[in-house]
């Protein structure tokens, strides 16, 4: 059955739910019909300002408070495994989907986190993907098939984990995916800037979220590719992203590139060293990169 978007009263507040029908029966996650790109992303020709999905929500759903996307309130911890096999990756799974799940989670408020997300080998469900397995505190494993975007990922979080996250993170995850698939560097930078602006407020669940760090290091990379490059802006973005997500290897790679472009070779080398520590599988590449940078000193 197709998914459905609907509104209801929950604890006295208007909330929006994005849920699949009968998930416990089939575990096929169907995405509700999303707004078209022209509805989501609006260009204001008068001012040149670029409005992302945040503006769409503000304009067409202003009666929905933006503080909460309601989900059930279970307190159990769980592990989400994202299939990285080539079949799932080809259809939008793998690292891209892993980052979508990370983008949906608010800044950590407890240690260890209630939801752990990790990559997985083949989940033996080929042809149904992208596939996701959720292992609860009871050690039982649930499979979800066809998890292809932020909406279906949010449905998995709702059905299988019961985590609560601000609606801004669903919006942010959707916009980040849009930015990653945008060919125009200027448009990409504009989309990411709108995400960062929305998440840079006093709400700690937003300001400390992976989604904010993700948007920051993607914008840093985009700023390096702009003509002319915004090198200072890229350094600032990547530096802040490294503080928010120090365990994300791509942060350090982008930070190294930004420092190199800025002429700070020693800082670039330090970032590459951190990259090799964070992800030992890249230690050999990091060593070669350090050797290359040392020749520039």
CSV table of N, CA and C in Angstrom, one decimal, residues 207 212-217 220 233-246 251-252 255:
chain,number,residue,atom,x,y,z
A,207,UNK,N,22.0,22.7,16.1
A,207,UNK,CA,23.3,23.3,15.9
A,207,UNK,C,24.4,22.3,16.1
A,212,UNK,N,24.1,19.6,10.1
A,212,UNK,CA,24.8,20.9,10.0
A,212,UNK,C,26.2,20.7,9.6
A,213,UNK,N,26.9,19.8,10.2
A,213,UNK,CA,28.3,19.5,9.8
A,213,UNK,C,28.4,19.0,8.4
A,214,UNK,N,27.5,18.2,8.0
A,214,UNK,CA,27.4,17.7,6.6
A,214,UNK,C,27.3,18.8,5.6
A,215,UNK,N,26.3,19.7,5.9
A,215,UNK,CA,26.1,20.8,5.0
A,215,UNK,C,27.3,21.7,5.0
A,216,UNK,N,28.0,21.9,6.1
A,216,UNK,CA,29.2,22.8,6.2
A,216,UNK,C,30.3,22.2,5.3
A,217,UNK,N,30.6,20.9,5.5
A,217,UNK,CA,31.8,20.5,4.7
A,217,UNK,C,31.5,20.3,3.2
A,220,UNK,N,31.9,23.9,2.0
A,220,UNK,CA,33.3,24.2,1.9
A,220,UNK,C,33.9,23.6,0.6
A,233,UNK,N,36.1,31.3,3.1
A,233,UNK,CA,34.8,30.7,3.5
A,233,UNK,C,34.9,29.2,3.6
A,234,UNK,N,35.6,28.6,2.7
A,234,UNK,CA,35.8,27.2,2.8
A,234,UNK,C,36.6,26.7,4.0
A,235,UNK,N,37.6,27.5,4.4
A,235,UNK,CA,38.4,27.2,5.6
A,235,UNK,C,37.5,27.3,6.8
A,236,UNK,N,36.7,28.3,6.9
A,236,UNK,CA,35.8,28.5,8.0
A,236,UNK,C,34.8,27.4,8.1
A,237,UNK,N,34.2,27.0,7.0
A,237,UNK,CA,33.2,26.0,7.0
A,237,UNK,C,33.8,24.6,7.4
A,238,UNK,N,34.9,24.3,6.8
A,238,UNK,CA,35.5,23.0,7.1
A,238,UNK,C,36.0,22.9,8.5
A,239,UNK,N,36.5,24.0,9.1
A,239,UNK,CA,37.0,24.1,10.4
A,239,UNK,C,35.9,23.8,11.4
A,240,UNK,N,34.7,24.5,11.2
A,240,UNK,CA,33.6,24.3,12.1
A,240,UNK,C,33.0,22.9,11.9
A,241,UNK,N,33.0,22.3,10.7
A,241,UNK,CA,32.5,21.0,10.5
A,241,UNK,C,33.4,20.0,11.2
A,242,UNK,N,34.7,20.2,11.3
A,242,UNK,CA,35.6,19.3,12.0
A,242,UNK,C,35.4,19.3,13.5
A,243,UNK,N,34.9,20.4,14.0
A,243,UNK,CA,34.6,20.5,15.4
A,243,UNK,C,33.3,19.8,15.7
A,244,UNK,N,32.3,19.8,14.8
A,244,UNK,CA,31.0,19.2,15.0
A,244,UNK,C,31.1,17.7,14.7
A,245,UNK,N,31.9,17.3,13.7
A,245,UNK,CA,31.9,15.9,13.3
A,245,UNK,C,33.4,15.4,13.1
A,246,UNK,N,34.1,15.3,14.2
A,246,UNK,CA,35.5,15.0,14.1
A,246,UNK,C,35.8,13.6,13.7
A,251,UNK,N,35.4,15.3,6.3
A,251,UNK,CA,35.7,16.7,6.9
A,251,UNK,C,37.2,17.0,6.8
A,252,UNK,N,38.0,16.1,7.2
A,252,UNK,CA,39.4,16.3,7.3
A,252,UNK,C,40.0,16.4,5.9
A,255,UNK,N,39.0,19.9,4.7
A,255,UNK,CA,39.8,20.9,5.5
A,255,UNK,C,41.2,21.0,5.0
